[in-house]
Amino acid sequence: MVTFGRPSPLVRAYCLEKQLETPAEIYYKFEGTNTSGSHKLNSAAAQVYYARKEGLTSLTTETGAGQWGTALAMACAYYNIPLSVYMVKVSAEQKPYRKAVIETYGGKVIPSPSNTTEVGRKILAKNPDTGGSLGCAISEAIEVAMKTDNCRYVLGSVLDHVLLHQSIIGEETKTACEKYGIKPDIIIGCAGGGSNLGGLIAPFMGDKIHGKNDIHFIAVEPASCPSLTRGKYAFDFGDTGQTTPLMKMYTLGSGFMPSPNHAGGLRYHGMSPIVSKLYDDGYLEARSVEQLKVFEVATMFARCEGTLPAPESAHALRVAIDEALKCKETGEKKTIVFGLTGTGYFDLSAYMSYNDGSMTDYIPTDEDLAKGFATLPNVGL
Ligand SMILES: *Cc1c(COP(=O)(O)O)cnc(C)c1O
């Protein structure tokens, strides 16, 4: 499939370097060239390939922001497997174009909560006007998979196999760096569930653990959903419905209610267990950044480099720029590589709210976090 767009480009941001007047070299690995618009296709394609090989006849999933649903629908169309996407009702209403792309690829979009499942009917009976939640959409998708022969529920981040699929990002980056003599000092990725970051750093981190490099790795998360920087390292559920197996990870608690941050792909309460372990062992730094500062650089990047970044990706860009500006002060000529995970074409409502000045920042208080921590399971570990 040519439109998978691999290898994806590793681009030197010459115009950005010039605008910042930094002695640093800045490179980005751009995952937004495929039609689904993000790195999520790397795992969607692999998971649907194996589903097909295993003889499964349908798949279900949930989607909040819409990137995962789009990528999975694209892969399911290629391998000819029917897909049902439980899309959080407010998202389906706010993002009609996302829904249209999924449907064009043949995916069935069901706004959640729906009356197609028991859990959906129960929620609707209690609260008919609810806009839905990711946790509820996951519970609906899992129920359908459990009740349908030869059907499975698939997940687009967090889990180890997803990071394995995403390691194609890092493998290609490493190959390109070796080919062109680029030696990264800093590698930066945005972190929602941790899959693109985990994939980007994987081969470099392997070398670091074996003492073969001294690269500084940085995970960037939104200040509105700070699972690494303010979370607890604990056993927790992957979903709000508390139906998944427990995972040890940095988490805000499955009941944490993130604010409506525009980087929907980063609004997740937990973090990949692999990324969590690396962070806990001190191999990885984590920083949180505020939304307005993210859109400030997203806009600057669009104007000087021409590429419109996804809001999620612009979190990594923010820290890449902060590091390049430090180099300007110290005169150091560091090499900075960051992951540009997707295109911003599907997030124009977020750009509109930044452009018209209505975007605001939101940082959870300690009380907000305490409410989330209160939902952590008491498993005595
Ligand atoms: C989903 C998404 C993310 C965050 O997911 P990870 O699993 O942390 O990689 C980041 N960027 C884009 C464009 C996304 O769609």
mmCIF file of C-alpha atoms and ligand atoms in Angstrom:
data_model
loop_
_atom_site.group_PDB
_atom_site.id
_atom_site.type_symbol
_atom_site.label_atom_id
_atom_site.label_comp_id
_atom_site.label_asym_id
_atom_site.label_seq_id
_atom_site.Cartn_x
_atom_site.Cartn_y
_atom_site.Cartn_z
ATOM 1 C CA MET A 1 0.000 0.000 0.000
ATOM 2 C CA VAL A 2 1.867 3.089 -1.183
ATOM 3 C CA THR A 3 -0.174 5.436 0.965
ATOM 4 C CA PHE A 4 1.303 3.946 4.142
ATOM 5 C CA GLY A 5 4.032 6.477 3.404
ATOM 6 C CA ARG A 6 7.035 4.533 4.706
ATOM 7 C CA PRO A 7 9.775 5.377 5.185
ATOM 8 C CA SER A 8 8.422 8.662 6.502
ATOM 9 C CA PRO A 9 10.632 11.717 6.019
ATOM 10 C CA LEU A 10 13.278 12.867 8.517
ATOM 11 C CA VAL A 11 13.447 16.588 7.830
ATOM 12 C CA ARG A 12 15.966 19.196 8.941
ATOM 13 C CA ALA A 13 14.106 22.324 10.039
ATOM 14 C CA TYR A 14 16.519 24.811 8.438
ATOM 15 C CA CYS A 15 14.017 27.680 8.386
ATOM 16 C CA LEU A 16 13.120 27.171 12.045
ATOM 17 C CA GLU A 17 16.819 27.109 13.033
ATOM 18 C CA LYS A 18 17.330 30.347 11.139
ATOM 19 C CA GLN A 19 14.313 32.042 12.695
ATOM 20 C CA LEU A 20 15.430 31.035 16.202
ATOM 21 C CA GLU A 21 19.027 32.090 15.448
ATOM 22 C CA THR A 22 20.159 28.950 17.230
ATOM 23 C CA PRO A 23 23.426 27.091 16.701
ATOM 24 C CA ALA A 24 21.468 23.851 17.305
ATOM 25 C CA GLU A 25 20.488 21.528 14.492
ATOM 26 C CA ILE A 26 16.781 20.566 14.585
ATOM 27 C CA TYR A 27 15.317 17.520 12.826
ATOM 28 C CA TYR A 28 11.799 16.125 12.836
ATOM 29 C CA LYS A 29 10.464 12.725 11.861
ATOM 30 C CA PHE A 30 7.172 13.475 10.139
ATOM 31 C CA GLU A 31 4.429 10.847 10.503
ATOM 32 C CA GLY A 32 1.627 12.966 9.038
ATOM 33 C CA THR A 33 2.060 12.169 5.345
ATOM 34 C CA ASN A 34 -0.408 9.264 5.133
ATOM 35 C CA THR A 35 -4.090 10.063 4.576
ATOM 36 C CA SER A 36 -5.159 9.023 8.089
ATOM 37 C CA GLY A 37 -2.846 11.809 9.208
ATOM 38 C CA SER A 38 -0.785 10.288 12.038
ATOM 39 C CA HIS A 39 1.590 7.580 13.231
ATOM 40 C CA LYS A 40 -1.393 5.496 14.402
ATOM 41 C CA LEU A 41 -1.490 3.749 11.031
ATOM 42 C CA ASN A 42 1.788 1.970 11.934
ATOM 43 C CA SER A 43 -0.010 -0.080 14.564
ATOM 44 C CA ALA A 44 -3.413 -0.188 12.837
ATOM 45 C CA ALA A 45 -1.883 -1.824 9.754
ATOM 46 C CA ALA A 46 0.002 -4.410 11.803
ATOM 47 C CA GLN A 47 -2.952 -5.264 14.048
ATOM 48 C CA VAL A 48 -5.383 -5.675 11.156
ATOM 49 C CA TYR A 49 -2.827 -7.777 9.248
ATOM 50 C CA TYR A 50 -2.568 -10.201 12.186
ATOM 51 C CA ALA A 51 -6.357 -10.157 12.699
ATOM 52 C CA ARG A 52 -6.785 -11.202 9.094
ATOM 53 C CA LYS A 53 -4.138 -13.920 9.418
ATOM 54 C CA GLU A 54 -5.863 -15.250 12.541
ATOM 55 C CA GLY A 55 -9.131 -15.549 10.611
ATOM 56 C CA LEU A 56 -11.064 -12.899 12.534
ATOM 57 C CA THR A 57 -14.101 -11.627 10.660
ATOM 58 C CA SER A 58 -14.720 -8.263 12.355
ATOM 59 C CA LEU A 59 -13.122 -5.756 14.724
ATOM 60 C CA THR A 60 -14.364 -3.137 17.159
ATOM 61 C CA THR A 61 -12.670 -0.137 18.705
ATOM 62 C CA GLU A 62 -13.376 3.211 20.293
ATOM 63 C CA THR A 63 -12.211 6.625 19.226
ATOM 64 C CA GLY A 64 -12.206 9.927 21.059
ATOM 65 C CA ALA A 65 -10.269 12.477 19.064
ATOM 66 C CA GLY A 66 -10.697 10.345 15.947
ATOM 67 C CA GLN A 67 -7.134 9.617 14.777
ATOM 68 C CA TRP A 68 -7.161 5.986 15.853
ATOM 69 C CA GLY A 69 -10.594 5.310 14.338
ATOM 70 C CA THR A 70 -9.442 6.843 11.055
ATOM 71 C CA ALA A 71 -6.200 4.851 10.923
ATOM 72 C CA LEU A 72 -7.928 1.596 11.802
ATOM 73 C CA ALA A 73 -10.686 2.186 9.227
ATOM 74 C CA MET A 74 -8.008 2.756 6.571
ATOM 75 C CA ALA A 75 -6.233 -0.504 7.477
ATOM 76 C CA CYS A 76 -9.524 -2.450 7.676
ATOM 77 C CA ALA A 77 -10.471 -1.237 4.205
ATOM 78 C CA TYR A 78 -7.135 -2.501 2.841
ATOM 79 C CA TYR A 79 -7.438 -5.935 4.481
ATOM 80 C CA ASN A 80 -11.205 -6.078 3.933
ATOM 81 C CA ILE A 81 -12.349 -6.567 7.535
ATOM 82 C CA PRO A 82 -15.576 -4.935 8.815
ATOM 83 C CA LEU A 83 -15.003 -2.419 11.612
ATOM 84 C CA SER A 84 -17.315 -0.808 14.175
ATOM 85 C CA VAL A 85 -16.032 2.378 15.778
ATOM 86 C CA TYR A 86 -17.669 3.558 18.994
ATOM 87 C CA MET A 87 -17.046 7.285 18.802
ATOM 88 C CA VAL A 88 -17.613 9.462 21.854
ATOM 89 C CA LYS A 89 -20.901 11.237 21.036
ATOM 90 C CA VAL A 90 -19.622 14.797 21.538
ATOM 91 C CA SER A 91 -16.631 14.065 19.267
ATOM 92 C CA ALA A 92 -18.869 12.609 16.567
ATOM 93 C CA GLU A 93 -20.940 15.785 16.713
ATOM 94 C CA GLN A 94 -17.989 18.194 16.971
ATOM 95 C CA LYS A 95 -15.879 16.444 14.331
ATOM 96 C CA PRO A 96 -18.226 15.502 11.500
ATOM 97 C CA TYR A 97 -15.304 15.368 9.041
ATOM 98 C CA ARG A 98 -13.512 12.706 11.072
ATOM 99 C CA LYS A 99 -16.688 10.647 11.018
ATOM 100 C CA ALA A 100 -16.955 11.201 7.270
ATOM 101 C CA VAL A 101 -13.410 9.898 6.639
ATOM 102 C CA ILE A 102 -14.002 6.784 8.768
ATOM 103 C CA GLU A 103 -17.241 6.109 6.887
ATOM 104 C CA THR A 104 -15.577 6.682 3.536
ATOM 105 C CA TYR A 105 -13.117 3.911 4.436
ATOM 106 C CA GLY A 106 -16.113 1.690 5.204
ATOM 107 C CA GLY A 107 -15.981 1.850 9.007
ATOM 108 C CA LYS A 108 -19.296 1.941 10.866
ATOM 109 C CA VAL A 109 -19.407 4.875 13.285
ATOM 110 C CA ILE A 110 -21.698 4.498 16.305
ATOM 111 C CA PRO A 111 -21.951 7.578 18.536
ATOM 112 C CA SER A 112 -21.467 6.372 22.129
ATOM 113 C CA PRO A 113 -23.376 5.792 24.379
ATOM 114 C CA SER A 114 -25.676 3.935 21.993
ATOM 115 C CA ASN A 115 -28.616 1.565 22.291
ATOM 116 C CA THR A 116 -26.631 -1.188 20.490
ATOM 117 C CA THR A 117 -25.148 -2.497 23.777
ATOM 118 C CA GLU A 118 -26.338 -3.299 27.286
ATOM 119 C CA VAL A 119 -23.855 -0.923 28.893
ATOM 120 C CA GLY A 120 -24.869 1.839 26.468
ATOM 121 C CA ARG A 121 -28.585 1.313 27.143
ATOM 122 C CA LYS A 122 -27.961 1.406 30.887
ATOM 123 C CA ILE A 123 -26.085 4.701 30.666
ATOM 124 C CA LEU A 124 -28.721 6.220 28.368
ATOM 125 C CA ALA A 125 -31.544 5.183 30.695
ATOM 126 C CA LYS A 126 -29.826 7.001 33.563
ATOM 127 C CA ASN A 127 -28.669 10.006 31.582
ATOM 128 C CA PRO A 128 -30.308 10.355 28.135
ATOM 129 C CA ASP A 129 -28.516 13.632 27.287
ATOM 130 C CA THR A 130 -24.940 12.542 28.049
ATOM 131 C CA GLY A 131 -22.251 13.404 25.518
ATOM 132 C CA GLY A 132 -20.441 10.160 26.286
ATOM 133 C CA SER A 133 -16.887 9.433 27.402
ATOM 134 C CA LEU A 134 -13.920 7.407 26.226
ATOM 135 C CA GLY A 135 -14.433 4.945 29.074
ATOM 136 C CA CYS A 136 -18.001 4.299 28.026
ATOM 137 C CA ALA A 137 -17.055 3.930 24.342
ATOM 138 C CA ILE A 138 -14.398 1.354 25.291
ATOM 139 C CA SER A 139 -16.913 -0.601 27.389
ATOM 140 C CA GLU A 140 -19.365 -0.677 24.457
ATOM 141 C CA ALA A 141 -16.696 -1.804 21.964
ATOM 142 C CA ILE A 142 -15.519 -4.562 24.348
ATOM 143 C CA GLU A 143 -19.089 -5.790 24.931
ATOM 144 C CA VAL A 144 -19.722 -6.142 21.193
ATOM 145 C CA ALA A 145 -16.412 -7.991 20.706
ATOM 146 C CA MET A 146 -17.253 -10.400 23.539
ATOM 147 C CA LYS A 147 -20.711 -11.166 22.186
ATOM 148 C CA THR A 148 -19.731 -11.551 18.520
ATOM 149 C CA ASP A 149 -18.056 -14.679 17.120
ATOM 150 C CA ASN A 150 -14.621 -14.141 15.569
ATOM 151 C CA CYS A 151 -14.571 -10.501 16.601
ATOM 152 C CA ARG A 152 -11.915 -8.702 18.663
ATOM 153 C CA TYR A 153 -11.524 -5.301 20.277
ATOM 154 C CA VAL A 154 -8.280 -3.517 19.317
ATOM 155 C CA LEU A 155 -6.428 -0.690 21.063
ATOM 156 C CA GLY A 156 -4.232 1.980 19.473
ATOM 157 C CA SER A 157 -1.707 2.923 22.166
ATOM 158 C CA VAL A 158 -0.312 2.119 25.639
ATOM 159 C CA LEU A 159 0.188 -1.659 25.206
ATOM 160 C CA ASP A 160 3.610 -3.213 24.546
ATOM 161 C CA HIS A 161 2.731 -4.590 21.098
ATOM 162 C CA VAL A 162 1.631 -1.118 19.963
ATOM 163 C CA LEU A 163 5.025 0.301 20.985
ATOM 164 C CA LEU A 164 6.688 -2.556 19.115
ATOM 165 C CA HIS A 165 4.800 -1.607 15.924
ATOM 166 C CA GLN A 166 5.692 2.048 16.455
ATOM 167 C CA SER A 167 9.406 1.208 16.740
ATOM 168 C CA ILE A 168 9.443 1.533 12.932
ATOM 169 C CA ILE A 169 9.596 5.311 13.622
ATOM 170 C CA GLY A 170 12.811 4.928 15.630
ATOM 171 C CA GLU A 171 14.346 2.274 13.362
ATOM 172 C CA GLU A 172 13.954 4.530 10.316
ATOM 173 C CA THR A 173 15.210 7.572 12.237
ATOM 174 C CA LYS A 174 18.296 5.665 13.384
ATOM 175 C CA THR A 175 19.024 4.397 9.869
ATOM 176 C CA ALA A 176 18.715 7.922 8.445
ATOM 177 C CA CYS A 177 20.922 9.369 11.207
ATOM 178 C CA GLU A 178 23.621 6.788 10.516
ATOM 179 C CA LYS A 179 23.399 7.317 6.761
ATOM 180 C CA TYR A 180 23.787 11.098 7.029
ATOM 181 C CA GLY A 181 26.138 11.235 10.027
ATOM 182 C CA ILE A 182 23.597 12.852 12.366
ATOM 183 C CA LYS A 183 24.332 12.267 16.071
ATOM 184 C CA PRO A 184 21.316 13.218 18.203
ATOM 185 C CA ASP A 185 22.037 14.758 21.622
ATOM 186 C CA ILE A 186 18.348 15.134 22.509
ATOM 187 C CA ILE A 187 15.315 13.130 21.320
ATOM 188 C CA ILE A 188 11.853 14.460 22.134
ATOM 189 C CA GLY A 189 8.374 12.996 21.732
ATOM 190 C CA CYS A 190 4.883 13.922 22.859
ATOM 191 C CA ALA A 191 3.285 11.397 25.181
ATOM 192 C CA GLY A 192 -0.405 10.496 25.360
ATOM 193 C CA GLY A 193 -0.428 6.734 25.848
ATOM 194 C CA GLY A 194 3.286 6.674 25.023
ATOM 195 C CA SER A 195 3.274 4.779 21.728
ATOM 196 C CA ASN A 196 4.932 7.254 19.349
ATOM 197 C CA LEU A 197 7.477 8.276 21.990
ATOM 198 C CA GLY A 198 8.235 4.654 22.846
ATOM 199 C CA GLY A 199 8.603 3.785 19.165
ATOM 200 C CA LEU A 200 10.788 6.787 18.347
ATOM 201 C CA ILE A 201 13.229 6.254 21.195
ATOM 202 C CA ALA A 202 13.263 2.420 21.224
ATOM 203 C CA PRO A 203 16.436 1.646 19.227
ATOM 204 C CA PHE A 204 18.338 4.632 20.668
ATOM 205 C CA MET A 205 17.272 3.711 24.208
ATOM 206 C CA GLY A 206 18.494 0.149 23.678
ATOM 207 C CA ASP A 207 21.936 1.574 22.887
ATOM 208 C CA LYS A 208 21.787 3.959 25.857
ATOM 209 C CA ILE A 209 20.987 1.145 28.282
ATOM 210 C CA HIS A 210 24.033 -0.694 26.897
ATOM 211 C CA GLY A 211 26.182 2.391 27.439
ATOM 212 C CA LYS A 212 26.625 3.101 23.726
ATOM 213 C CA ASN A 213 25.244 6.642 23.707
ATOM 214 C CA ASP A 214 24.364 9.412 26.125
ATOM 215 C CA ILE A 215 21.235 10.781 24.482
ATOM 216 C CA HIS A 216 18.885 12.901 26.597
ATOM 217 C CA PHE A 217 15.302 11.665 26.068
ATOM 218 C CA ILE A 218 12.339 13.919 26.866
ATOM 219 C CA ALA A 219 8.638 12.978 27.057
ATOM 220 C CA VAL A 220 6.257 15.925 26.711
ATOM 221 C CA GLU A 221 2.723 15.880 28.062
ATOM 222 C CA PRO A 222 0.003 18.516 28.396
ATOM 223 C CA ALA A 223 -0.176 20.358 31.736
ATOM 224 C CA SER A 224 -3.904 19.531 31.675
ATOM 225 C CA CYS A 225 -3.278 15.765 31.784
ATOM 226 C CA PRO A 226 0.106 15.285 33.514
ATOM 227 C CA SER A 227 0.344 11.515 34.080
ATOM 228 C CA LEU A 228 4.176 11.335 34.230
ATOM 229 C CA THR A 229 4.951 14.638 35.931
ATOM 230 C CA ARG A 230 2.180 14.563 38.561
ATOM 231 C CA GLY A 231 0.842 10.988 38.444
ATOM 232 C CA LYS A 232 1.443 7.955 40.659
ATOM 233 C CA TYR A 233 3.376 4.832 39.671
ATOM 234 C CA ALA A 234 0.723 2.241 40.496
ATOM 235 C CA PHE A 235 -1.370 -0.629 39.208
ATOM 236 C CA ASP A 236 -4.398 0.751 37.380
ATOM 237 C CA PHE A 237 -7.043 -0.031 34.797
ATOM 238 C CA GLY A 238 -6.590 1.108 31.197
ATOM 239 C CA ASP A 239 -10.177 2.315 30.898
ATOM 240 C CA THR A 240 -12.685 4.357 32.867
ATOM 241 C CA GLY A 241 -15.074 1.392 32.867
ATOM 242 C CA GLN A 242 -12.405 -0.593 34.787
ATOM 243 C CA THR A 243 -12.718 -3.672 32.558
ATOM 244 C CA THR A 244 -9.089 -4.136 31.365
ATOM 245 C CA PRO A 245 -6.364 -6.109 33.157
ATOM 246 C CA LEU A 246 -4.324 -3.996 35.599
ATOM 247 C CA MET A 247 -1.083 -2.445 34.368
ATOM 248 C CA LYS A 248 1.711 -0.877 36.404
ATOM 249 C CA MET A 249 2.079 2.592 35.013
ATOM 250 C CA TYR A 250 2.201 6.296 35.789
ATOM 251 C CA THR A 251 -1.441 7.225 36.139
ATOM 252 C CA LEU A 252 -3.828 9.926 37.290
ATOM 253 C CA GLY A 253 -6.433 7.249 38.089
ATOM 254 C CA SER A 254 -8.907 5.834 35.579
ATOM 255 C CA GLY A 255 -11.583 8.168 36.952
ATOM 256 C CA PHE A 256 -9.504 11.314 36.299
ATOM 257 C CA MET A 257 -11.533 13.758 34.215
ATOM 258 C CA PRO A 258 -9.238 15.632 31.856
ATOM 259 C CA SER A 259 -10.367 19.092 30.805
ATOM 260 C CA PRO A 260 -11.330 19.668 27.185
ATOM 261 C CA ASN A 261 -7.764 20.076 25.925
ATOM 262 C CA HIS A 262 -7.526 20.425 22.164
ATOM 263 C CA ALA A 263 -4.774 17.826 21.878
ATOM 264 C CA GLY A 264 -7.329 15.024 22.204
ATOM 265 C CA GLY A 265 -4.695 12.355 21.527
ATOM 266 C CA LEU A 266 -2.890 13.306 24.745
ATOM 267 C CA ARG A 267 -5.942 13.153 27.007
ATOM 268 C CA TYR A 268 -5.309 9.806 28.611
ATOM 269 C CA HIS A 269 -5.069 9.124 32.348
ATOM 270 C CA GLY A 270 -2.290 6.504 32.129
ATOM 271 C CA MET A 271 0.980 5.846 30.327
ATOM 272 C CA SER A 272 2.614 2.913 28.536
ATOM 273 C CA PRO A 273 4.115 0.530 31.136
ATOM 274 C CA ILE A 274 7.399 0.488 29.140
ATOM 275 C CA VAL A 275 7.671 4.288 29.068
ATOM 276 C CA SER A 276 6.649 4.396 32.749
ATOM 277 C CA LYS A 277 9.411 1.971 33.738
ATOM 278 C CA LEU A 278 12.048 3.894 31.743
ATOM 279 C CA TYR A 279 10.920 7.105 33.419
ATOM 280 C CA ASP A 280 10.904 5.546 36.888
ATOM 281 C CA ASP A 281 14.427 4.184 36.308
ATOM 282 C CA GLY A 282 15.650 7.642 35.303
ATOM 283 C CA TYR A 283 16.343 6.965 31.607
ATOM 284 C CA LEU A 284 13.821 9.563 30.495
ATOM 285 C CA GLU A 285 12.936 13.112 31.495
ATOM 286 C CA ALA A 286 9.297 14.261 31.468
ATOM 287 C CA ARG A 287 7.993 17.813 31.056
ATOM 288 C CA SER A 288 4.509 19.208 30.886
ATOM 289 C CA VAL A 289 3.606 22.201 28.750
ATOM 290 C CA GLU A 290 0.612 24.515 28.585
ATOM 291 C CA GLN A 291 -1.693 24.672 25.609
ATOM 292 C CA LEU A 292 -1.300 28.344 24.640
ATOM 293 C CA LYS A 293 2.488 28.001 24.567
ATOM 294 C CA VAL A 294 2.046 24.929 22.375
ATOM 295 C CA PHE A 295 -0.133 26.719 19.829
ATOM 296 C CA GLU A 296 2.259 29.673 19.815
ATOM 297 C CA VAL A 297 5.012 27.441 18.401
ATOM 298 C CA ALA A 298 2.606 25.415 16.240
ATOM 299 C CA THR A 299 1.685 28.647 14.458
ATOM 300 C CA MET A 300 5.309 29.758 14.206
ATOM 301 C CA PHE A 301 6.315 26.362 12.779
ATOM 302 C CA ALA A 302 3.504 26.432 10.200
ATOM 303 C CA ARG A 303 4.626 29.879 9.050
ATOM 304 C CA CYS A 304 8.339 29.164 8.751
ATOM 305 C CA GLU A 305 8.461 25.447 7.862
ATOM 306 C CA GLY A 306 5.178 25.234 5.966
ATOM 307 C CA THR A 307 3.985 22.100 7.776
ATOM 308 C CA LEU A 308 0.824 22.386 9.888
ATOM 309 C CA PRO A 309 1.451 20.243 12.984
ATOM 310 C CA ALA A 310 -1.148 18.288 14.942
ATOM 311 C CA PRO A 311 -1.662 19.908 18.369
ATOM 312 C CA GLU A 312 -0.303 16.731 20.010
ATOM 313 C CA SER A 313 2.891 16.904 17.943
ATOM 314 C CA ALA A 314 3.328 20.581 18.757
ATOM 315 C CA HIS A 315 3.914 19.599 22.406
ATOM 316 C CA ALA A 316 7.196 17.958 21.309
ATOM 317 C CA LEU A 317 7.920 20.964 19.083
ATOM 318 C CA ARG A 318 7.525 23.293 22.088
ATOM 319 C CA VAL A 319 10.273 21.510 24.012
ATOM 320 C CA ALA A 320 12.484 21.183 20.892
ATOM 321 C CA ILE A 321 12.295 24.974 20.549
ATOM 322 C CA ASP A 322 12.945 25.533 24.269
ATOM 323 C CA GLU A 323 16.081 23.373 23.988
ATOM 324 C CA ALA A 324 17.215 25.161 20.809
ATOM 325 C CA LEU A 325 16.797 28.520 22.585
ATOM 326 C CA LYS A 326 18.939 27.251 25.481
ATOM 327 C CA CYS A 327 21.647 26.455 22.907
ATOM 328 C CA LYS A 328 21.363 30.013 21.641
ATOM 329 C CA GLU A 329 22.196 31.258 25.146
ATOM 330 C CA THR A 330 25.053 28.854 25.782
ATOM 331 C CA GLY A 331 26.391 28.711 22.227
ATOM 332 C CA GLU A 332 26.197 24.897 22.256
ATOM 333 C CA LYS A 333 25.640 23.219 18.898
ATOM 334 C CA LYS A 334 23.392 20.376 19.967
ATOM 335 C CA THR A 335 21.514 18.078 17.617
ATOM 336 C CA ILE A 336 17.812 17.872 18.488
ATOM 337 C CA VAL A 337 15.426 15.302 16.988
ATOM 338 C CA PHE A 338 11.697 15.350 17.675
ATOM 339 C CA GLY A 339 8.690 13.361 16.545
ATOM 340 C CA LEU A 340 6.110 15.268 14.500
ATOM 341 C CA THR A 341 3.367 12.695 14.879
ATOM 342 C CA GLY A 342 0.654 14.095 12.655
ATOM 343 C CA THR A 343 -0.877 16.738 10.492
ATOM 344 C CA GLY A 344 -3.054 19.491 11.952
ATOM 345 C CA TYR A 345 -5.590 19.376 9.114
ATOM 346 C CA PHE A 346 -8.079 17.467 11.271
ATOM 347 C CA ASP A 347 -7.732 19.936 14.169
ATOM 348 C CA LEU A 348 -8.729 23.177 12.548
ATOM 349 C CA SER A 349 -11.331 23.965 15.211
ATOM 350 C CA ALA A 350 -8.458 24.068 17.737
ATOM 351 C CA TYR A 351 -6.485 26.427 15.472
ATOM 352 C CA MET A 352 -9.636 28.531 15.049
ATOM 353 C CA SER A 353 -10.007 28.929 18.807
ATOM 354 C CA TYR A 354 -6.308 29.863 19.122
ATOM 355 C CA ASN A 355 -6.573 32.342 16.253
ATOM 356 C CA ASP A 356 -9.705 34.050 17.594
ATOM 357 C CA GLY A 357 -8.273 34.279 21.113
ATOM 358 C CA SER A 358 -10.850 32.080 22.832
ATOM 359 C CA MET A 359 -8.396 29.297 23.786
ATOM 360 C CA THR A 360 -7.536 29.083 27.476
ATOM 361 C CA ASP A 361 -5.102 27.119 29.613
ATOM 362 C CA TYR A 362 -6.210 24.661 32.220
ATOM 363 C CA ILE A 363 -4.075 23.105 34.930
ATOM 364 C CA PRO A 364 -5.730 20.648 37.331
ATOM 365 C CA THR A 365 -5.563 21.551 41.015
ATOM 366 C CA ASP A 366 -4.282 19.086 43.617
ATOM 367 C CA GLU A 367 -7.948 18.462 44.544
ATOM 368 C CA ASP A 368 -8.773 17.565 40.921
ATOM 369 C CA LEU A 369 -5.891 15.081 40.967
ATOM 370 C CA ALA A 370 -6.971 13.682 44.346
ATOM 371 C CA LYS A 371 -10.377 12.794 42.853
ATOM 372 C CA GLY A 372 -8.624 10.783 40.134
ATOM 373 C CA PHE A 373 -6.254 9.070 42.600
ATOM 374 C CA ALA A 374 -9.272 8.056 44.681
ATOM 375 C CA THR A 375 -10.337 5.782 41.788
ATOM 376 C CA LEU A 376 -7.071 3.784 41.863
ATOM 377 C CA PRO A 377 -7.786 0.128 42.675
ATOM 378 C CA ASN A 378 -6.723 -1.034 46.118
ATOM 379 C CA VAL A 379 -4.805 -4.136 45.080
ATOM 380 C CA GLY A 380 -2.339 -4.260 47.951
ATOM 381 C CA LEU A 381 0.763 -4.171 45.754
HETATM 382 C C1 LIG B 1 -2.811 9.622 19.314
HETATM 383 C C2 LIG B 1 -1.834 10.660 18.963
HETATM 384 C C3 LIG B 1 -0.762 10.996 19.834
HETATM 385 C C4 LIG B 1 -0.580 10.400 21.189
HETATM 386 O O1 LIG B 1 -0.557 9.009 21.248
HETATM 387 P P1 LIG B 1 0.740 8.204 21.712
HETATM 388 O O2 LIG B 1 0.245 6.815 21.888
HETATM 389 O O3 LIG B 1 1.247 8.822 22.964
HETATM 390 O O4 LIG B 1 1.719 8.305 20.617
HETATM 391 C C5 LIG B 1 0.149 11.938 19.417
HETATM 392 N N1 LIG B 1 0.046 12.551 18.227
HETATM 393 C C6 LIG B 1 -0.969 12.267 17.366
HETATM 394 C C7 LIG B 1 -1.020 12.987 16.074
HETATM 395 C C8 LIG B 1 -1.930 11.308 17.713
HETATM 396 O O5 LIG B 1 -2.905 11.023 16.856
#
